[in-house]
Amino acid sequence: MRYSSYRYSCALALALAALSLSSLPAQAEEATPASPETAKDGAAPAAQPAQALLPPQAGLGPRVGSYYLLRFNDTATPQAPAGAPTTRLGALKYMPLNANGDVTLSLSGMERAQFNSYSHESLVSQNYSDQLFMGFRHIYGADLHLGSHVRAYGELASGQMNGRDIGPQPPRQRNDLAVQQAFVEVSAPVGDGTLSVRGGRQGIWLGNGLILSTQPFANIPLSFDGVTAQYRSKSARIDVLAVENVANTEEVFGDSSNPGRKIWGVYGSFALPHLADDAVALNLDPFYIGFKSRNLAMAGLVGDDERHGVGARLWGKAGPIQLDTTVVRQGGSFAGHDVEAWAIYADAGYVIQSSPLKPRIGARFDAVSGGRDDGKIQTFTPLYTGQQYYAASGYLAGSNLVEAGPTLALNLSKDVRLSAYNRWYWKQDRDDAVYGRGFAPLPGTADPSIGYIGMQPDVTVQWTINPNLFLTVEGAYFDVSDGMKRAGGRDVFYSLVDLTFMF
């Protein structure tokens, strides 16, 4: 079964890549979506006082080209947006099913072929070396709008993994067929905005994904069962959720809710008053997230974890400077001990608009608490942050960690973007462990003599081949410290080649 699935994945990925190359846009360039302030005759609008407007993409999650990873956000309304790109695959979007045109069906798809190589399985393991493997993702969805207030969205996913010396793989990498999403949404205008309520299985992405995300690096993105509600106006968005994460298996339609992982809370985004003729446009995201997890290993203990996280994110621009800072404090209990943990995430960049390369020169600093003090657990639980955020190889988790370093991004052309960084890593608490994949403590690292973990440079090139086909190439080298080497650690070289087709 695995071998035949692997061959099928290779063939399907190549076929769809060929289809994408032949599915060129009808126009040389994509049309720019019309601004709501644009006059009907095309004339520039009259000058108006600066308004505090939330960026339209706030709360929708990351994009690949013009497509959101949460595919239901591509077709959130039953009508095509003005200026939507026109390709031969566009016929699959906004298909009317009745004479009035208020019942529509939109189809979506993603094929991803991803090559990965690791010189070692993890920073301190020598069980699997010189790993080379291919991962395949197949996700197809259908979005049915019954008028302007009711929609039903469904999505199926399959993932395969094959290669050399790759070791055991979790069900989120190998899954024959899963119901990735299946929800019903009801919406209605409330005040100057729209209130929507979703029930069922769904992907969730809060803010920049550091609080809650789908962890999209795996073949099967994370999804949740439960109820969410969203309120959106021009200047605010509020998300409320009560869900359980989905426990994946390798069996066909074997995935189910995991009552051992419950999440609830509220996340808001609010546009702050603009200053200096829109030169300063900042947004504030206050939030509360509660969650329960069973049988976690952390800070040298194993037990049930219940947390209550309160924090805020400040993000936006101040002239050419881009800012994104999140602060979180966690209380609660873990394995019978009180919890007092915290995390700070900060990223800032300066964009040189006058240069044709539009370089963004920046720096990042993250500090996440760890250890124990006076009987209180201080090791932060990072929930569902994608581990590639901390290190390209995914070898470090967001617990007991301090990291910092410079960043650089360049637009090499209209369709090619290069980004690079160099990052240094330390333990926040020397007595606690270094945490790796699955937020598991790495053996031998709860050693007070280990403070500095190592350094990792990374270079990534992203190429939009056409509106439906995207190529990413990445390389990174993790230079572990002498202390990590004493614990059995070895330097790690990591590389990735990702070809993604979307419609």
XYZ file of C-alpha atoms in Angstrom:
503
model
C 0.000 0.000 0.000
C 2.766 2.430 0.933
C 4.800 1.800 -2.215
C 1.801 2.189 -4.515
C 0.746 5.387 -2.705
C 4.256 6.736 -3.124
C 4.282 6.042 -6.874
C 0.811 7.575 -7.187
C 2.019 10.695 -5.358
C 5.010 11.126 -7.694
C 2.872 10.737 -10.808
C 0.107 13.034 -9.595
C 2.525 15.765 -8.524
C 4.289 15.720 -11.904
C 1.007 15.719 -13.819
C -0.389 18.678 -11.934
C 2.865 20.584 -12.257
C 2.626 20.110 -16.022
C -1.008 21.246 -15.952
C -0.015 24.354 -14.013
C 2.730 25.242 -16.500
C 0.197 25.038 -19.336
C -2.447 26.972 -17.374
C -1.014 30.423 -17.970
C -3.029 33.497 -16.959
C -5.240 35.071 -19.571
C -3.450 38.395 -19.001
C 0.252 39.056 -18.635
C -0.195 40.377 -15.112
C -2.730 39.782 -12.388
C -5.198 42.598 -11.918
C -4.829 44.569 -8.725
C -7.886 44.332 -6.464
C -9.822 47.563 -6.468
C -9.602 49.703 -3.362
C -12.927 50.402 -1.635
C -12.027 54.115 -1.700
C -11.397 54.181 -5.472
C -13.828 56.395 -7.350
C -16.055 54.631 -9.887
C -14.622 56.644 -12.777
C -11.064 55.667 -11.822
C -10.140 59.102 -10.493
C -8.110 59.334 -7.317
C -10.291 59.840 -4.245
C -10.268 63.135 -2.413
C -7.919 63.383 0.555
C -9.547 62.190 3.756
C -8.418 62.028 7.369
C -6.467 58.895 8.234
C -8.724 56.071 9.407
C -7.829 53.190 11.661
C -8.473 50.235 9.363
C -7.390 46.692 10.131
C -5.383 45.172 7.239
C -7.791 43.002 5.211
C -5.573 39.906 5.609
C -5.606 40.079 9.431
C -6.718 36.773 10.924
C -6.730 34.898 7.612
C -3.380 33.133 8.036
C -0.400 32.936 5.647
C -0.608 32.827 1.869
C 1.214 31.093 -0.956
C 0.966 33.509 -3.855
C -2.659 34.636 -3.940
C -3.915 31.537 -2.094
C -4.418 31.178 1.645
C -3.233 28.001 3.370
C -6.659 27.997 5.043
C -8.366 27.477 1.713
C -11.830 28.490 2.901
C -10.484 32.043 3.190
C -9.986 32.130 -0.600
C -13.741 32.017 -1.116
C -15.117 33.548 2.073
C -17.894 35.274 0.107
C -20.115 33.706 -2.577
C -18.934 36.206 -5.222
C -15.536 36.508 -6.849
C -13.601 39.553 -5.574
C -12.958 42.383 -7.997
C -9.697 41.873 -9.841
C -9.423 38.163 -9.018
C -6.732 36.495 -11.172
C -8.103 34.823 -14.281
C -6.607 31.486 -15.354
C -7.982 28.382 -16.999
C -8.351 26.929 -13.525
C -10.515 29.927 -12.581
C -13.509 28.088 -14.041
C -13.493 25.941 -10.884
C -14.245 28.969 -8.695
C -17.629 30.561 -7.983
C -19.612 28.167 -10.168
C -23.334 29.138 -10.048
C -25.696 26.255 -9.292
C -29.013 28.059 -9.746
C -30.536 30.682 -12.015
C -30.238 33.475 -9.458
C -26.541 32.825 -8.949
C -26.812 32.970 -5.168
C -25.930 29.273 -4.763
C -22.319 28.707 -5.795
C -19.668 26.007 -5.576
C -15.917 26.596 -5.491
C -13.302 23.860 -5.706
C -9.734 24.062 -4.443
C -6.696 21.824 -4.510
C -3.119 21.548 -3.353
C -0.390 19.161 -4.427
C 2.933 19.416 -2.634
C 6.101 17.441 -3.317
C 8.764 18.164 -0.729
C 12.319 16.838 -0.551
C 14.076 16.959 2.833
C 17.558 15.981 3.910
C 18.997 15.844 7.427
C 22.521 14.836 8.305
C 21.171 13.545 11.652
C 17.783 12.694 13.147
C 18.055 15.323 15.902
C 20.604 17.474 17.711
C 21.543 14.688 20.163
C 20.566 11.502 18.340
C 22.734 9.362 16.082
C 20.093 6.702 15.335
C 19.387 7.951 11.803
C 22.032 9.709 9.746
C 22.118 11.077 6.212
C 18.337 11.074 5.949
C 16.896 11.682 2.476
C 13.158 11.552 1.927
C 10.247 12.794 -0.137
C 6.951 13.880 1.349
C 3.724 14.285 -0.629
C 0.605 16.208 0.302
C -2.744 16.028 -1.510
C -5.548 18.299 -0.269
C -8.805 18.957 -2.153
C -11.741 21.018 -0.957
C -15.238 22.156 -1.911
C -16.943 25.330 -0.701
C -20.741 25.474 -1.123
C -22.439 28.839 -0.524
C -26.208 28.752 -0.030
C -26.865 32.450 -0.423
C -24.901 35.046 1.521
C -25.412 33.641 5.021
C -24.843 29.863 4.906
C -21.906 27.871 3.635
C -20.635 24.301 3.949
C -16.956 23.562 3.502
C -15.290 20.163 3.178
C -11.729 19.047 2.558
C -9.968 15.679 2.137
C -6.251 15.160 2.666
C -3.688 12.427 2.110
C 0.026 12.310 2.867
C 2.868 9.924 2.074
C 6.533 9.724 3.015
C 9.274 7.653 1.439
C 13.041 7.759 1.538
C 16.253 6.510 3.083
C 16.922 6.019 6.794
C 14.014 8.220 7.854
C 12.919 6.282 10.936
C 9.332 6.040 12.225
C 7.020 8.742 10.892
C 3.935 10.129 12.706
C 0.429 9.936 11.201
C 0.619 13.592 10.239
C 3.270 12.562 7.713
C 1.740 9.254 6.592
C -2.036 9.234 6.307
C -3.887 7.347 3.579
C -7.001 9.559 3.644
C -8.388 11.972 6.221
C -11.289 14.374 6.565
C -9.160 17.475 6.931
C -12.026 19.934 7.312
C -15.826 19.663 7.393
C -17.828 22.530 8.839
C -21.006 24.528 8.398
C -20.872 28.309 8.764
C -23.743 30.693 9.389
C -23.139 34.438 9.151
C -25.163 37.632 9.546
C -24.483 41.373 9.625
C -24.096 42.768 13.146
C -23.583 46.506 13.537
C -20.987 47.632 10.997
C -19.475 44.165 10.713
C -20.265 40.468 10.166
C -20.638 37.702 12.723
C -19.899 34.135 11.586
C -20.236 30.897 13.562
C -18.614 27.641 12.416
C -19.278 24.178 13.745
C -17.298 21.075 12.812
C -13.728 20.267 11.801
C -11.662 23.265 10.756
C -8.225 24.795 10.525
C -7.429 27.671 12.904
C -4.729 30.307 12.646
C -4.613 33.064 15.266
C -2.611 36.201 14.529
C 0.907 35.405 13.340
C 0.549 31.718 14.283
C 2.710 31.869 17.412
C -0.305 31.216 19.647
C -2.203 28.737 17.497
C -1.574 27.467 13.961
C -2.123 24.490 11.665
C 1.614 23.639 11.730
C 1.601 23.472 7.904
C 5.069 21.979 7.477
C 3.731 18.427 8.037
C 2.015 16.629 5.163
C -1.285 16.708 7.094
C -1.888 20.161 8.600
C -3.341 20.274 12.089
C -7.109 20.664 12.365
C -9.576 21.024 15.229
C -13.079 19.788 16.071
C -15.474 22.169 17.759
C -17.099 25.579 17.473
C -15.547 28.921 16.548
C -17.057 32.361 16.021
C -15.594 35.347 14.214
C -16.689 38.970 14.211
C -15.108 41.230 11.587
C -15.528 44.941 10.927
C -13.275 47.421 9.132
C -11.278 48.133 12.274
C -11.599 44.968 14.378
C -11.706 41.194 14.333
C -12.596 38.966 17.284
C -12.244 35.162 17.299
C -13.818 32.924 19.962
C -13.093 29.184 20.053
C -13.854 26.008 21.989
C -12.207 23.051 20.232
C -10.249 19.805 20.551
C -7.327 19.047 18.297
C -7.719 16.151 15.845
C -5.733 12.998 16.605
C -4.412 11.633 13.300
C -3.996 7.971 12.432
C -2.732 6.217 9.311
C -6.094 4.557 8.675
C -8.577 5.776 6.073
C -10.942 8.209 7.839
C -9.488 7.056 11.167
C -8.875 10.566 12.527
C -10.979 11.680 15.487
C -11.217 14.328 18.187
C -8.641 14.122 20.958
C -10.370 14.874 24.275
C -6.935 14.968 25.892
C -6.152 18.225 24.076
C -8.783 20.933 24.640
C -8.400 24.590 23.682
C -10.683 27.543 24.371
C -10.365 31.308 24.412
C -10.749 34.628 22.624
C -8.357 36.454 20.294
C -8.934 40.032 19.150
C -7.325 42.338 16.591
C -7.921 46.081 16.749
C -6.551 48.865 14.551
C -5.044 51.684 16.623
C -5.553 55.310 15.540
C -3.156 56.154 12.727
C -0.546 58.851 13.266
C 1.472 61.168 11.050
C -0.549 60.799 7.869
C -0.680 56.996 8.024
C 3.094 56.772 8.505
C 2.374 54.998 11.805
C -0.292 52.297 11.498
C -0.250 49.828 14.384
C -2.613 47.077 15.482
C -3.138 45.525 18.903
C -4.158 41.872 19.437
C -5.133 41.092 23.055
C -5.947 37.447 23.780
C -6.740 34.781 26.332
C -6.132 31.110 25.487
C -6.860 28.231 27.853
C -5.943 24.607 27.194
C -5.649 21.184 28.786
C -3.202 18.460 27.780
C -2.686 14.989 29.219
C 0.582 13.187 29.959
C 3.109 15.804 28.921
C 6.822 15.575 29.776
C 8.333 18.882 30.809
C 10.746 20.320 33.387
C 11.705 16.814 34.495
C 8.084 15.850 35.249
C 5.278 13.986 33.501
C 1.632 14.847 34.107
C -1.480 16.718 33.041
C -1.075 20.326 31.965
C -3.732 23.044 32.288
C -2.739 26.545 31.242
C -4.323 29.962 31.025
C -2.387 32.241 28.702
C -2.982 36.001 28.646
C -1.083 38.307 26.339
C -1.024 40.804 23.512
C 0.568 41.324 20.120
C 1.566 44.749 18.741
C 2.202 44.789 15.019
C 2.169 47.077 11.992
C 4.382 49.803 10.569
C 6.044 53.021 11.666
C 7.180 54.589 8.404
C 9.683 52.161 6.785
C 9.938 50.118 10.004
C 7.841 46.953 10.376
C 7.110 45.703 13.902
C 5.692 42.469 15.320
C 5.951 41.807 19.071
C 4.011 39.295 21.195
C 4.058 38.922 24.982
C 2.391 35.980 26.785
C 2.056 35.008 30.439
C 0.872 31.499 31.380
C -0.627 30.449 34.699
C -2.308 27.206 35.725
C -0.965 23.862 36.900
C 1.265 21.071 35.607
C 1.703 17.661 37.277
C 0.279 19.075 40.516
C 2.536 22.150 40.544
C 1.567 25.780 39.996
C 2.638 27.320 36.683
C 4.187 30.722 36.139
C 5.648 30.906 32.630
C 6.132 33.554 29.979
C 7.263 34.191 26.408
C 8.373 37.223 24.385
C 8.575 37.215 20.585
C 9.935 40.297 18.803
C 10.714 40.995 15.156
C 11.550 44.348 13.543
C 12.704 45.270 10.055
C 13.592 48.353 8.038
C 12.455 48.354 4.399
C 14.441 50.434 1.878
C 11.645 51.336 -0.544
C 13.912 53.389 -2.809
C 15.905 50.303 -3.844
C 14.560 48.076 -6.652
C 15.366 45.053 -4.456
C 13.177 46.412 -1.615
C 15.576 44.980 0.992
C 14.252 44.380 4.486
C 17.024 44.488 7.084
C 15.924 43.340 10.482
C 16.501 41.480 13.713
C 14.613 38.945 15.784
C 14.658 38.202 19.503
C 12.628 35.502 21.268
C 12.774 34.495 24.926
C 10.705 31.597 26.308
C 10.844 30.637 29.971
C 11.928 27.290 31.406
C 12.786 25.483 34.632
C 11.340 25.520 38.140
C 11.572 28.037 40.956
C 10.150 27.718 44.498
C 8.108 24.727 43.374
C 6.518 26.618 40.454
C 6.808 25.319 36.900
C 8.262 27.988 34.646
C 8.621 25.954 31.450
C 6.430 27.545 28.808
C 4.036 25.371 26.786
C 4.117 26.675 23.192
C 0.889 24.985 22.081
C 0.838 24.576 18.290
C 3.527 26.937 17.055
C 5.250 25.389 14.055
C 8.723 24.327 15.178
C 10.270 25.612 11.935
C 9.706 29.068 13.422
C 12.561 28.438 15.867
C 14.946 26.521 13.616
C 14.661 25.489 9.974
C 15.375 21.856 10.837
C 12.523 21.797 13.360
C 14.895 20.481 16.026
C 14.101 23.115 18.667
C 10.747 23.700 20.358
C 9.529 26.907 21.979
C 10.284 25.988 25.597
C 13.253 27.117 27.721
C 14.802 28.973 24.822
C 16.410 32.326 24.022
C 17.276 33.115 20.403
C 18.410 36.207 18.550
C 19.955 37.235 15.252
C 19.831 39.427 12.123
C 17.505 38.903 9.161
C 17.578 39.973 5.529
C 15.050 39.726 2.692
C 15.420 40.827 -0.949
C 13.104 40.866 -3.961
C 15.504 39.533 -6.595
C 12.779 39.991 -9.208
C 9.027 40.332 -9.405
C 8.631 36.609 -8.782
C 11.752 35.641 -6.789
C 12.400 36.492 -3.135
C 15.472 35.636 -1.093
C 15.488 35.616 2.698
C 18.307 34.801 5.097
C 19.099 34.872 8.784
C 21.721 33.881 11.304
C 20.498 32.911 14.761
C 22.127 32.042 18.094
C 20.388 29.875 20.718
C 20.664 29.558 24.518
C 18.717 27.855 27.284
C 16.699 30.337 29.322
C 17.165 28.187 32.457
C 20.381 26.167 32.651
C 18.858 23.525 34.962
C 16.086 22.679 32.494
C 16.482 20.644 29.296
C 16.697 21.638 25.663
C 13.344 20.758 24.083
C 13.180 19.156 20.643
C 10.587 17.710 18.292
C 7.193 17.180 19.865
C 8.373 19.437 22.710
C 10.180 16.447 24.216
C 13.238 17.121 26.426
C 16.443 16.025 24.696
C 18.362 13.379 26.699
C 21.376 14.639 28.598
C 20.627 18.350 28.095
C 19.217 19.115 31.582
C 22.801 19.908 32.518
C 23.663 23.248 34.200
C 26.958 23.321 32.316
C 24.998 23.690 29.049
C 23.865 27.274 28.482
C 24.707 28.012 24.862
C 22.997 25.595 22.423
C 24.419 26.619 19.079
C 24.091 28.742 15.963
C 22.163 28.306 12.704
C 22.444 30.294 9.453
C 19.667 29.806 6.906
C 19.047 30.870 3.286
C 15.689 30.473 1.497
C 14.718 31.314 -2.105
C 11.039 31.410 -3.131
C 10.031 31.500 -6.797
C 6.490 32.052 -8.074
C 6.762 30.124 -11.342
C 3.229 31.092 -12.329
C 0.052 31.969 -10.367
C -0.477 28.275 -9.513
C 3.019 26.839 -9.116
C 5.537 27.742 -6.406
C 9.080 26.574 -5.712
C 10.979 26.978 -2.432
C 14.629 25.994 -1.887
C 16.198 26.208 1.576
C 19.480 25.311 3.218
C 20.569 25.580 6.864
C 23.463 24.433 9.037
C 23.117 23.996 12.812
C 26.480 24.348 14.557
C 25.951 22.826 18.027
C 27.893 23.999 21.071
C 30.573 22.064 22.914
C 28.116 21.492 25.768
C 25.601 19.919 23.387
C 28.375 17.741 21.943
C 29.117 16.436 25.440
C 25.455 15.368 25.586
C 25.872 13.471 22.299
C 24.988 16.301 19.938
C 26.377 16.737 16.441
C 26.195 19.472 13.833
C 23.235 19.176 11.457
C 22.973 20.134 7.790
C 19.397 20.535 6.545
C 18.040 21.173 3.050
C 14.577 21.450 1.508
C 13.115 21.648 -1.985
C 9.360 22.288 -2.038
C 7.210 22.342 -5.209
C 3.601 23.345 -4.510
C 0.702 23.481 -6.954
C -2.513 25.260 -5.910
C -5.766 26.287 -7.498
